[in-house]
Short mmCIF file of C-alpha atoms in Angstrom, two decimals:
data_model
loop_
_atom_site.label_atom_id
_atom_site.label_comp_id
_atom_site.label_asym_id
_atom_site.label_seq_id
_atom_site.Cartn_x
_atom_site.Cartn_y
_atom_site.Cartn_z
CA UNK A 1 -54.64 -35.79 -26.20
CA UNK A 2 -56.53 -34.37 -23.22
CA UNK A 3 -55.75 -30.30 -23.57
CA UNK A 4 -54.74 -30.20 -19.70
CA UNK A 5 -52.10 -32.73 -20.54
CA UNK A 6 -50.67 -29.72 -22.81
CA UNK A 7 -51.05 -27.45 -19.81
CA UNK A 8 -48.84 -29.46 -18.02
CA UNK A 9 -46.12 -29.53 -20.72
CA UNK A 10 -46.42 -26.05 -21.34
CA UNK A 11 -45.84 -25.90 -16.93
CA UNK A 12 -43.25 -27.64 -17.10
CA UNK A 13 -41.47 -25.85 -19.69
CA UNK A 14 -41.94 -22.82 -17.64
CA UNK A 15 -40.37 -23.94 -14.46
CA UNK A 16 -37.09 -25.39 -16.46
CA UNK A 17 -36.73 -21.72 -17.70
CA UNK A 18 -37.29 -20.58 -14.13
CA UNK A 19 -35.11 -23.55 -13.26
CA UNK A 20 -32.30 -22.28 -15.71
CA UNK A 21 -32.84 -18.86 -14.48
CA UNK A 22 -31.89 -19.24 -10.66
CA UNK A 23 -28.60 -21.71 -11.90
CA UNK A 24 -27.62 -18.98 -14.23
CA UNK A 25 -28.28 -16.21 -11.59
CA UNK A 26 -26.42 -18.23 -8.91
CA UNK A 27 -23.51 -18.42 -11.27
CA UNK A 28 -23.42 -15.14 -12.10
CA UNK A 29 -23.57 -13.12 -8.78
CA UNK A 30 -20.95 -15.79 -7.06
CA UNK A 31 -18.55 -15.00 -9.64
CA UNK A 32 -19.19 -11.46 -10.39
CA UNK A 33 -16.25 -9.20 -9.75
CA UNK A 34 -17.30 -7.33 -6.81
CA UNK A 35 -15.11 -4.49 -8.05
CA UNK A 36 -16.73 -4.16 -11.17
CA UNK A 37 -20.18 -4.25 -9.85
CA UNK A 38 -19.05 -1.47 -7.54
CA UNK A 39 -17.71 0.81 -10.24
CA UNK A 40 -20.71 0.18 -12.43
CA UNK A 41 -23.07 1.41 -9.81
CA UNK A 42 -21.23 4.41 -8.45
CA UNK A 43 -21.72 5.39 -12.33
CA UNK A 44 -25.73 4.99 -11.91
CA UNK A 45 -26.73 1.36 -13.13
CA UNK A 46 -29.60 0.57 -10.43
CA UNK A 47 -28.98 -3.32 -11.24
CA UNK A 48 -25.40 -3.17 -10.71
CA UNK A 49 -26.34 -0.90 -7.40
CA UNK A 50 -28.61 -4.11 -6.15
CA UNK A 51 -26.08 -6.86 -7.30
CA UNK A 52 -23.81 -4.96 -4.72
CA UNK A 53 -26.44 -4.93 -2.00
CA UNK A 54 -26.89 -8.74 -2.54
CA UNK A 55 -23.69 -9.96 -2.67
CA UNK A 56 -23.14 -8.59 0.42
CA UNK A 57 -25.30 -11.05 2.32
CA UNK A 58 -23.81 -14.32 0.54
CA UNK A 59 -25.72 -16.75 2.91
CA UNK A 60 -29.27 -15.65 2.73
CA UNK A 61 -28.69 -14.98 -1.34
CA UNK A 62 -27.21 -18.22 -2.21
CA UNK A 63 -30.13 -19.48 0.61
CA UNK A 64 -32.69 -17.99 -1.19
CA UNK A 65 -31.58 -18.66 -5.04
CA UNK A 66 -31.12 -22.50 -3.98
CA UNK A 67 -34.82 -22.81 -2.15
CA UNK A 68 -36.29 -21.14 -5.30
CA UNK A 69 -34.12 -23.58 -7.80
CA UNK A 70 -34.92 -26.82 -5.79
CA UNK A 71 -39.31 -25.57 -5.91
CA UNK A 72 -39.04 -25.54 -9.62
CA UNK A 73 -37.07 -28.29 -9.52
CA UNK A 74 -38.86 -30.62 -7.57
CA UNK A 75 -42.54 -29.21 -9.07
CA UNK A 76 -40.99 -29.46 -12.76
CA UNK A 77 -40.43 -33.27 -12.22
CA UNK A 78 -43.59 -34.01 -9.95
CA UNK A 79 -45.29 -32.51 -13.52
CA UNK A 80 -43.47 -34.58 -15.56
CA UNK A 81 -43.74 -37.52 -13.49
CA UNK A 82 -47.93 -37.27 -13.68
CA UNK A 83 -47.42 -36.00 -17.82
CA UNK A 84 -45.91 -39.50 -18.57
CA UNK A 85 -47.64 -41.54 -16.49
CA UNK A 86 -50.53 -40.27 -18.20
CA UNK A 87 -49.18 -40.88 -21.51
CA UNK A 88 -47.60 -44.18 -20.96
CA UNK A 89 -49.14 -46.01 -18.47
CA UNK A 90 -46.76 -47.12 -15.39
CA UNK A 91 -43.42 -46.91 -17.52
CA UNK A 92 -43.50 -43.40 -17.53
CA UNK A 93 -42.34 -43.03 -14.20
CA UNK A 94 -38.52 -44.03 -15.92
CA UNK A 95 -39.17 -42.10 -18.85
CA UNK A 96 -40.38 -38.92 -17.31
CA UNK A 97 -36.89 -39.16 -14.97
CA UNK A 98 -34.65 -40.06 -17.67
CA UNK A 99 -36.17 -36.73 -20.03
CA UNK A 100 -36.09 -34.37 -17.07
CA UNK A 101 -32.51 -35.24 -15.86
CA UNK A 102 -31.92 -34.74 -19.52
CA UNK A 103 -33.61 -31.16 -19.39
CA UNK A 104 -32.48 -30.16 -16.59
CA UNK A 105 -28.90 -31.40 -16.99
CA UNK A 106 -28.61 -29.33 -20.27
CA UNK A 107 -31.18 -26.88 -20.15
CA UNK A 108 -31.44 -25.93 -16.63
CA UNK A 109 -27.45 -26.53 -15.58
CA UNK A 110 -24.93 -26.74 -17.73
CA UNK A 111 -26.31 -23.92 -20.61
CA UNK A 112 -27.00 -21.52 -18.24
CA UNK A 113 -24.01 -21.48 -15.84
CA UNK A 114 -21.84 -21.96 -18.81
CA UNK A 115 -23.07 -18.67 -20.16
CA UNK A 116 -23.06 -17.05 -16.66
CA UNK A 117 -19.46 -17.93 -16.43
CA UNK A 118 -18.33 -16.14 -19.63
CA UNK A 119 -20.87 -13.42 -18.74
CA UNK A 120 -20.70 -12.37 -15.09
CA UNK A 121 -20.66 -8.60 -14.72
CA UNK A 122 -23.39 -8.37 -17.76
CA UNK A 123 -25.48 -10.96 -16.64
CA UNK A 124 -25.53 -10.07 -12.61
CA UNK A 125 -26.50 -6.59 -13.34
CA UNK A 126 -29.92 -7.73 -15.41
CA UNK A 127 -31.26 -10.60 -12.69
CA UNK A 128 -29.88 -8.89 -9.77
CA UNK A 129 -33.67 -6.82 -9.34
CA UNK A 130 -35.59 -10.48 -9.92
CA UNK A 131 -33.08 -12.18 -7.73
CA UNK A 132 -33.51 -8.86 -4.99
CA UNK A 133 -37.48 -9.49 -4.87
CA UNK A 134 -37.16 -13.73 -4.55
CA UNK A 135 -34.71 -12.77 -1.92
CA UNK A 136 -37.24 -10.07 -0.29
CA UNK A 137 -40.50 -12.94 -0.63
CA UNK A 138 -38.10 -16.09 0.83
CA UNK A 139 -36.83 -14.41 3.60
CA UNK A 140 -38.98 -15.90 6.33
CA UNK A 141 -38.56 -19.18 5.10
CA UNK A 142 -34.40 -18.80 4.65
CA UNK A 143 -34.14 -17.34 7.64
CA UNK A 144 -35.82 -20.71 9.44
CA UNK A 145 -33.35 -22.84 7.61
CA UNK A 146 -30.71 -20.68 8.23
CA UNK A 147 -31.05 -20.62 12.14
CA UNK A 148 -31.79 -24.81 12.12
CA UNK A 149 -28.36 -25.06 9.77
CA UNK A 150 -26.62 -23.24 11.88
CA UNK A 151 -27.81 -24.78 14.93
CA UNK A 152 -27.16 -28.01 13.53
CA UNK A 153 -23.56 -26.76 13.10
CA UNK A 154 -23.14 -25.54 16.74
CA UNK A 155 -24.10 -29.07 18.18
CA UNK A 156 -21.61 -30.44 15.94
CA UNK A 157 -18.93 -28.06 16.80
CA UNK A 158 -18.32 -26.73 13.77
CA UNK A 159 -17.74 -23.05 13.87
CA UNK A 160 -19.30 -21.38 10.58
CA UNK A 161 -19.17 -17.49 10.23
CA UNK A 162 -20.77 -16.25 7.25
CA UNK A 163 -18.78 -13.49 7.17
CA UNK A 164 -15.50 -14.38 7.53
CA UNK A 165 -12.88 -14.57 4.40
CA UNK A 166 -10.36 -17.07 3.03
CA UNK A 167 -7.66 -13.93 2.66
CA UNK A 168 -7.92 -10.37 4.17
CA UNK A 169 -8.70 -7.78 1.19
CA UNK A 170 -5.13 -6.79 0.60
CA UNK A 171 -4.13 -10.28 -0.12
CA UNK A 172 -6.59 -10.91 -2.62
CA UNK A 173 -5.52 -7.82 -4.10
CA UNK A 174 -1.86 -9.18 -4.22
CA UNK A 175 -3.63 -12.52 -5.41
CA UNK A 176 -4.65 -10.64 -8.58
CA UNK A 177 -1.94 -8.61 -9.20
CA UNK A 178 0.20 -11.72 -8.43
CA UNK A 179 -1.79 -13.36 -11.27
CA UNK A 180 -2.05 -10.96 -13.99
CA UNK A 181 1.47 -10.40 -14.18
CA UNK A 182 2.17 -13.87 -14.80
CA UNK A 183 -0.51 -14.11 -17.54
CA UNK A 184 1.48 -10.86 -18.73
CA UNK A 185 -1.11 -8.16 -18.54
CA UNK A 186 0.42 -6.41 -15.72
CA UNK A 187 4.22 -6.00 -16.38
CA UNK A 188 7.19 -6.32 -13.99
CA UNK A 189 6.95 -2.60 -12.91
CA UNK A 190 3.52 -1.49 -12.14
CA UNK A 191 3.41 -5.04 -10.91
CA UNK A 192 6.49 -3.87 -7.92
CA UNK A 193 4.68 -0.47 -7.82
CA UNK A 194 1.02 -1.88 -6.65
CA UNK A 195 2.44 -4.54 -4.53
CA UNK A 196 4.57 -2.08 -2.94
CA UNK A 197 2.48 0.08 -2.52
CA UNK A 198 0.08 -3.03 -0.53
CA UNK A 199 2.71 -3.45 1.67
CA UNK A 200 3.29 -0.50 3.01
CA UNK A 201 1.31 -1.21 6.09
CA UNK A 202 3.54 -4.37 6.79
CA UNK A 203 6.48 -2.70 6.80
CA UNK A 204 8.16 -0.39 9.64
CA UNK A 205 10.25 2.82 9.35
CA UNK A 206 13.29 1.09 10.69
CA UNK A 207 13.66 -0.81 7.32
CA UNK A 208 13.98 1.79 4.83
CA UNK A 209 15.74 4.77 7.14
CA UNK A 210 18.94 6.68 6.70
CA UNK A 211 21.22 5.12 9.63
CA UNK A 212 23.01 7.62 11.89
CA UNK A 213 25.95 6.89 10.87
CA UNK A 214 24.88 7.77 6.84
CA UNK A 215 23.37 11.51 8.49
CA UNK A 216 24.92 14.88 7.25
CA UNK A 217 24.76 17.00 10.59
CA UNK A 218 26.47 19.65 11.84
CA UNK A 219 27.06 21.17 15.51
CA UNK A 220 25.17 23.95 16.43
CA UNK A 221 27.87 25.87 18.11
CA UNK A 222 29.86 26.16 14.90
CA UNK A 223 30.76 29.47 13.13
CA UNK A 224 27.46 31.03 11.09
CA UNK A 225 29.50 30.94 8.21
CA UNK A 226 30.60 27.81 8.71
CA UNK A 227 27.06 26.63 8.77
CA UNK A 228 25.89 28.21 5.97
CA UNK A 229 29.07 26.84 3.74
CA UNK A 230 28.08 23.22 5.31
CA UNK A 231 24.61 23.31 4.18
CA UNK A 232 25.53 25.01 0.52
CA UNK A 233 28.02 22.30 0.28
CA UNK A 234 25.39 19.51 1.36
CA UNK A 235 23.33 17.68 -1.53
CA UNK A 236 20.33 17.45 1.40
CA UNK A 237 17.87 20.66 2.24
CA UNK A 238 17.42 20.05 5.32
CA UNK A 239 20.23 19.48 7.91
CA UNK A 240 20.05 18.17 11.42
CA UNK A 241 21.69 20.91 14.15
CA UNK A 242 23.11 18.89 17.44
CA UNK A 243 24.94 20.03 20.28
CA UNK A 244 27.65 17.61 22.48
CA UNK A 245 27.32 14.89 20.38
CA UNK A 246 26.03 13.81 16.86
CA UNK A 247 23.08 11.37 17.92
CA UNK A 248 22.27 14.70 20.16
CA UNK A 249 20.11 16.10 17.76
CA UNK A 250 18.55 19.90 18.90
CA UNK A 251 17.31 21.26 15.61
CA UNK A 252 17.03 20.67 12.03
CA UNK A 253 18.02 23.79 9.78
CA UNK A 254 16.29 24.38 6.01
CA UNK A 255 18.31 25.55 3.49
CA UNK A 256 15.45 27.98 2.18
CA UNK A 257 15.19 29.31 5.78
CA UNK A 258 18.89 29.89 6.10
CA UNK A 259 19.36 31.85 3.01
CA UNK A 260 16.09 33.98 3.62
CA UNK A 261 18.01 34.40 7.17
CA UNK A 262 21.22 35.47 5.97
CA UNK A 263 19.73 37.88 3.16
CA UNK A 264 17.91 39.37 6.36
CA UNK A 265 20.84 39.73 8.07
CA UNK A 266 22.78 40.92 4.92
CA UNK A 267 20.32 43.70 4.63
CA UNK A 268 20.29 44.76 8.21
CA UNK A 269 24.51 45.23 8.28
CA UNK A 270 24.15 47.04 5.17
CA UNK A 271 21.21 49.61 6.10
CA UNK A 272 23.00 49.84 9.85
CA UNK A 273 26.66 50.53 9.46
CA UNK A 274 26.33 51.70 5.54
CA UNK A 275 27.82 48.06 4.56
CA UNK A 276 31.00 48.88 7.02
CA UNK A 277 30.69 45.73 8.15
CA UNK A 278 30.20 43.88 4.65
CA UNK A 279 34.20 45.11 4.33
CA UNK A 280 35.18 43.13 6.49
CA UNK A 281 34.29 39.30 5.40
CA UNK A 282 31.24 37.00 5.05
CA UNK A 283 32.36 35.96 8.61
CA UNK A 284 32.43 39.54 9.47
CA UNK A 285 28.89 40.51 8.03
CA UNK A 286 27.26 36.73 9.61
CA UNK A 287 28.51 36.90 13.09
CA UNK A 288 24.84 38.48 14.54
CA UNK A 289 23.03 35.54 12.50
CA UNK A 290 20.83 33.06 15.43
CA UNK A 291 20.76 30.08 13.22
CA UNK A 292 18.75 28.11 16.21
CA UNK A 293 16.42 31.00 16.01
CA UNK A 294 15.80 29.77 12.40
CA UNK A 295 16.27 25.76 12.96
CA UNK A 296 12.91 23.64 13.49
CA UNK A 297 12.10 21.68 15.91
CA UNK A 298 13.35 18.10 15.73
CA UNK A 299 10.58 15.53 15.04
CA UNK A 300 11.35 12.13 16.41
CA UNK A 301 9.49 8.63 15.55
CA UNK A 302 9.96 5.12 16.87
CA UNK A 303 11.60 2.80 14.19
CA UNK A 304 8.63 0.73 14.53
CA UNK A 305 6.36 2.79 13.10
CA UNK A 306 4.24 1.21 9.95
CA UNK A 307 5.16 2.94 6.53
CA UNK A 308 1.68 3.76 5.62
CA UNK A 309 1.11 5.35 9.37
CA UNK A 310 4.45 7.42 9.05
CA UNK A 311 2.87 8.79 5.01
CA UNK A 312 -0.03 9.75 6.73
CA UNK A 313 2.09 11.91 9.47
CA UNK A 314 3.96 12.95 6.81
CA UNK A 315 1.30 14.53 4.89
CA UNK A 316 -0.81 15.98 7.92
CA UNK A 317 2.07 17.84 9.27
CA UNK A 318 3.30 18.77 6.31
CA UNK A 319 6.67 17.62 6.52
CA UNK A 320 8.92 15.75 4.78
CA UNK A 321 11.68 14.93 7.36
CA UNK A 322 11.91 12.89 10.82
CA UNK A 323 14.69 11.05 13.47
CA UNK A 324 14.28 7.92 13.96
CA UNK A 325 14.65 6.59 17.70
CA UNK A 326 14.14 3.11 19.24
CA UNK A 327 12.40 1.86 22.07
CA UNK A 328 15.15 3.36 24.24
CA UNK A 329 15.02 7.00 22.81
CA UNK A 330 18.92 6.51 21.13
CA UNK A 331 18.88 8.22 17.75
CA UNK A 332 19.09 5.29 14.87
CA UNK A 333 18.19 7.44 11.60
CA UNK A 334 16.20 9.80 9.68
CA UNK A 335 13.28 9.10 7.31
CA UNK A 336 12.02 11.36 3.99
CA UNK A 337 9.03 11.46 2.82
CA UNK A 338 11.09 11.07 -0.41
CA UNK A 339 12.18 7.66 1.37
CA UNK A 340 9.02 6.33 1.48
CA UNK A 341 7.66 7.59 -2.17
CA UNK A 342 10.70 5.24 -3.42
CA UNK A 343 9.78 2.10 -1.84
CA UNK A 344 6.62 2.32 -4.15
CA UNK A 345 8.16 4.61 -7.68
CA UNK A 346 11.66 3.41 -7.20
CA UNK A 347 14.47 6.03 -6.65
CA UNK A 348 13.91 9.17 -6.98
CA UNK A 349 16.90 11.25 -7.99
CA UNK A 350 17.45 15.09 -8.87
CA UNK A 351 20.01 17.48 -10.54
CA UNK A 352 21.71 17.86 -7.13
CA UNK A 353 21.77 13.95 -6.31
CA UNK A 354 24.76 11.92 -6.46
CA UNK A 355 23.89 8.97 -8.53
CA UNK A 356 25.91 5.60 -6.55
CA UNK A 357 25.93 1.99 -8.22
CA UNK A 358 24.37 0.00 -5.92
CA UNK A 359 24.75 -3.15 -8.40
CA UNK A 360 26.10 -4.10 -11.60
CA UNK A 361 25.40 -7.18 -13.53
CA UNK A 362 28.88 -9.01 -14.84
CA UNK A 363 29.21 -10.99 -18.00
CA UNK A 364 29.30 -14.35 -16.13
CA UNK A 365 25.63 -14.06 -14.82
CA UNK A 366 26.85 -12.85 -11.47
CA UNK A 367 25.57 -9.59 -9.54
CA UNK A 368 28.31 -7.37 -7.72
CA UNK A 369 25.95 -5.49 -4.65
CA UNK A 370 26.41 -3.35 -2.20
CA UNK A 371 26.21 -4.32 1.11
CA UNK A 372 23.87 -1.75 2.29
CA UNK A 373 21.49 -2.35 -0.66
CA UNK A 374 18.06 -3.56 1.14
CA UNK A 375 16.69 -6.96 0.65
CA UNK A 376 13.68 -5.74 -1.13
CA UNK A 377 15.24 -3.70 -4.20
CA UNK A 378 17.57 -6.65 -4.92
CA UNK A 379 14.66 -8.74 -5.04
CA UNK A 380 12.99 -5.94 -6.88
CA UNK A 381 16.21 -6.08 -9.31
CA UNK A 382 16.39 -9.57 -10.49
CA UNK A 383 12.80 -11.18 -9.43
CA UNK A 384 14.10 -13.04 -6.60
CA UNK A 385 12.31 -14.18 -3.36
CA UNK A 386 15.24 -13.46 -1.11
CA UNK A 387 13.78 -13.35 2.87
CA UNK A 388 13.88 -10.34 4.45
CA UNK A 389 11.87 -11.04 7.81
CA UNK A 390 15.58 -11.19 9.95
CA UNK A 391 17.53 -8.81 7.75
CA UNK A 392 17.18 -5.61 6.12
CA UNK A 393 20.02 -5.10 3.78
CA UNK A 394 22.23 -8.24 1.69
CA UNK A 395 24.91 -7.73 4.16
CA UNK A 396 22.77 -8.24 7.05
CA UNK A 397 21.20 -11.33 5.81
CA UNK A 398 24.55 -12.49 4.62
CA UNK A 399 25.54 -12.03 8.14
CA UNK A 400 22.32 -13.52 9.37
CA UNK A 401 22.41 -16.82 7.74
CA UNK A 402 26.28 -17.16 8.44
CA UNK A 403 25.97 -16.42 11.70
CA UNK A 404 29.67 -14.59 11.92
CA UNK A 405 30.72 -11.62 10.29
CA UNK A 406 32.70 -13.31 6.96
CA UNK A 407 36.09 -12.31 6.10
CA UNK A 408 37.31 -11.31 2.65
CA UNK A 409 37.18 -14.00 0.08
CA UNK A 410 35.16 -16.27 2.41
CA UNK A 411 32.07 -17.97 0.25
CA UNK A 412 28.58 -19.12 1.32
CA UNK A 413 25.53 -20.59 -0.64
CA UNK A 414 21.96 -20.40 0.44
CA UNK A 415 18.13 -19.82 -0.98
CA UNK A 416 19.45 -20.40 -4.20
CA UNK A 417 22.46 -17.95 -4.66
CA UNK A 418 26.15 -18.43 -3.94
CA UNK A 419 27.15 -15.09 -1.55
CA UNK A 420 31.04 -14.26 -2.29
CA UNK A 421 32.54 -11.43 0.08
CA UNK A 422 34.65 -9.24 -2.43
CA UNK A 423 35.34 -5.85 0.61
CA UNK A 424 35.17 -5.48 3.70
CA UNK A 425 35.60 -2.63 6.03
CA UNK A 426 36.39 -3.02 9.89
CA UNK A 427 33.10 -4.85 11.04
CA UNK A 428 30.84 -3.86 8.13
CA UNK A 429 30.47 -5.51 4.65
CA UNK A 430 30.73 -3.34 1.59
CA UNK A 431 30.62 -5.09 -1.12
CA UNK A 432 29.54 -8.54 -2.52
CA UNK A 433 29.38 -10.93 -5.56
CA UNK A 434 25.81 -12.99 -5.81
CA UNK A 435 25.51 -16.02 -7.81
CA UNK A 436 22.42 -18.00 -8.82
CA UNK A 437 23.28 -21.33 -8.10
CA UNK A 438 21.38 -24.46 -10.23
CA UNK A 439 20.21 -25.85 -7.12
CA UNK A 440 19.35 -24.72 -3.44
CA UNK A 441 20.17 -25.79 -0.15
CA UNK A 442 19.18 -26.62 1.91
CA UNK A 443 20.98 -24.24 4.79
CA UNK A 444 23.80 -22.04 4.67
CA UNK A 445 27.08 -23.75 4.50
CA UNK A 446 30.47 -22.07 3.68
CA UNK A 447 31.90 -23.22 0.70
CA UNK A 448 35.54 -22.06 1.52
#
C-alpha cells in the first residue's frame, strides 16, 4: 500500500482524538459546577482559575469549541472519504461514511461525553488551558459568526441575550437545596435553615414583628420605682417608655442602663445625706432618678422593610431593637434582632423566656394551633405548602379564605386541610384544630 495512504490513516486518527477532545471538553465545561470550579481556584489550581474565566463567556466558548469540533470533523471525513476511495475504487465513498459515522459516533461522541458527564469538575480543570488558547486563536472567526447569528436573529425578531438566565441565582440555589433534600442528603432542618435564610430578602418586617398590642411598655411619667419594678418584673431587656398614650412611644429604657442608673443614684444618697435617705424606702432613695435621661432614643422602621435590609441595620447600628410604623407613621410593632435570627435557627429561647405551646399534635392526626402562629413555622412544622402571600398568621388566612371572622365551632376546608375554630376571643381567633383532609378543594367552603 502506497505509504502516504498510511499518512492519511494515521491523520485521520488524529483528528477523531481531536474530534473526541472538543465533545468531551464541551461536555465538561457546560456541566461543570460553577461553584466548584470557583472554590478550586480561589485554592490556587490555574486550570480551575481559567475554566472560571471561560465559562463566563458561554457564547463565544461553546462558539469556539463547536467551530474547532466541526474542522476536525469535516477534514477527518474528507480524509477518509479520499483513504477509501483509494482503496476501493468508487464504493468507498459508502464505506468511508458508514466507518466514520461509526468512529465518530463512538469514539468521538458518545465515549467522550459519557466520561465528561461522570467527570466534570476533574475533567474541566485539565482542558480548560487547551480550550482557553482555541478560544484565544478562533476569536476573529467566532466573533464574525457571532455578529451574522445574531443579526440573523434581530431580522427575525427573536430577542437572544447571551447573558440572561433561566432563574435568578437565589432560585437556583433553592433549586438545589430543593433537590438534595429530596434525594435525602440535606435533611428537613438545614434544608428550612438555608432556604430561610434565601428568603430573607423576599420577606418584609411587617411579617415577623411583635404587634402593638403584644408590646410590654410602660409610661414615662410613672414613679422611678415603679419603673424599675416593671422592667425587673419584665422577661424583655429593653422596654419601650411612652407618654399620653401607648402607641406614643418617646424612649426605650435598657435594663443594664437602669440598674447602672439606680446604683449611681444609690451611691450618691448614700455619700450625700450619710444613707438618711436610704431610711426612708426604695421610693424614698429613687425619687432624684431621670430615667428619660437614661432611655434611648426610639428607632422607628416602616413595616415594609426587607428582612435582610433590616439585619444589615441591625448590625451597623449595633442594635438589636426597633418600632415598627406604617406608611402613615401609626406605631404597628417592634422587631429584634433576635426576631429575625429565628426565622432562619428557629426559636430562640433563654433561662428568662416563657416557653408557650404554639401547637400540639393529637392522637387523631389533627394539629391544635394557635391563632397567632405565622404561616411559615406551621408550614415549617408539618412540611406543608400553606400560602402565605394574603396572610401572615393561621388565623389571618383562616379569616382570609372565609372571608368573615368564623364563630366558635364553625368548620371550613381548603388547600388540603379541614380548619375547625375551637376559641375565640371578641374579634380575634385564638385557637384552632387543623386537619389534613384526603383530598383538596377546590375553594373554601364551610362545612357547618
Amino acid at each position: 500500500m502506497d505509504p502516504t495512504l498510511w499518512w492519511t490513516a494515521a491523520v485521520i486518527l488524529v483528528l477523531l482524538c481531536c474530534s473526541a477532545f472538543f465533545s468531551g471538553s464541551e461536555t465538561a465545561l457546560t456541566a461543570v459546577d460553577r461553584a466548584t470550579i470557583h472554590h478550586l481556584s480561589q485554592k490556587g489550581s490555574k486550570g480551575a482559575r481559567t475554566a472560571v474565566s471561560l465559562t463566563e463567556d458561554n457564547e463565544r466558548l461553546i462558539g469556539s469549541i463547536l467551530l474547532g469540533n466541526n474542522l476536525v470533523n469535516v477534514l477527518a471525513t474528507s480524509l477518509a472519504t479520499t483513504f477509501f476511495i483509494a482503496l476501493l475504487g468508487e464504493g468507498g465513498v459508502a464505506t468511508a461514511t458508514l466507518m466514520m459515522t461509526i468512529l465518530v459516533t463512538v469514539f468521538a461522541e458518545i465515549a467522550p461525553k459519557t466520561y465528561a458527564i461522570n467527570n466534570p469538575d476533574r475533567m474541566s480543570v485539565r482542558v480548560a488551558p487547551a480550550i482557553a488558547l482555541c478560544v484565544k486563536l478562533f476569536a476573529p472567526i467566532v466573533g464574525t459568526i457571532s455578529f451574522f447569528v445574531q443579526s440573523a436573529f434581530r431580522f427575525l425578531g427573536l430577542n437572544v441575550d447571551p447573558d440572561a438566565h433561566a432563574l435568578a441565582p437565589y432560585d437556583r440555589l433553592r433549586g438545589a437545596i430543593a433537590m438534595h433534600a429530596s434525594e435525602g442528603s440535606v435533611d428537613k432542618d438545614d434544608r428550612d435553615r438555608l432556604i430561610a435564610a434565601l428568603d430573607l430578602r423576599e420577606r418584609e418586617v411587617a411579617e415577623i414583628m411583635r404587634h402593638r398590642r403584644d408590646i410590654e411598655s410602660i409610661s414615662a411619667d410613672e414613679p422611678p420605682e415603679a419603673i424599675v419594678a416593671f422592667c425587673l418584673a419584665s422577661a424583655h431587656t429593653r422596654i419601650p417608655l411612652w407618654r399620653g398614650e401607648p402607641e406614643n412611644i418617646i424612649g426605650v429604657l435598657h435594663a443594664k442602663d437602669l440598674l447602672r442608673a439606680v446604683q449611681r443614684e444609690l451611691d450618691s444618697v448614700s455619700e450625700r445625706d450619710n444613707g438618711e435617705a436610704l431610711k426612708g424606702g426604695f421610693a424614698e432613695a429613687l425619687k432624684g432618678l431621670d430615667v428619660m435621661g437614661i432611655a434611648m432614643k426610639p428607632w422607628f422602621v416602616p413595616d415594609t422593610r426587607p428582612l435582610e435590609d433590616q439585619l444589615r441595620a441591625f448590625l451597623k447600628r449595633r442594635s438589636h431593637f426597633a418600632l415598627v410604623v406604617d406608611e402613615y407613621g401609626s406605631l404597628q410593632g417592634l422587631v429584634t434582632l433576635e426576631d429575625i435570627l429565628e426565622e432562619i435557627v428557629g426559636e430562640i429561647t433563654d433561662e428568662h423566656d416563657i416557653e408557650a405551646e404554639s401547637f400540639r399534635q393529637e392522637a387523631d392526626g389533627s394539629v391544635m394551633v394557635e391563632g397567632s402562629m405565622t404561616i411559615r413555622d406551621v408550614n415549617r412544622a408539618f412540611d406543608w405548602d400553606l400560602p402565605s402571600e394574603e396572610a401572615t398568621t393561621i388565623a389571618g388566612l383562616l379569616i382570609h379564605e372565609a372571608q368573615a371572622i368564623p364563630t366558635e365551632g364553625q368548620i371550613f376546608a381548603f388547600h388540603g386541610l379541614r380548619f375547625e375554630v375551637i376559641a375565640r376571643e371578641r374579634h380575634q381567633i385564638t385557637r384552632l384544630r387543623l386537619t389534613p383532609l384526603q383530598s383538596r378543594p377546590a375553594a373554601a367552603e364551610p362545612a357547618a
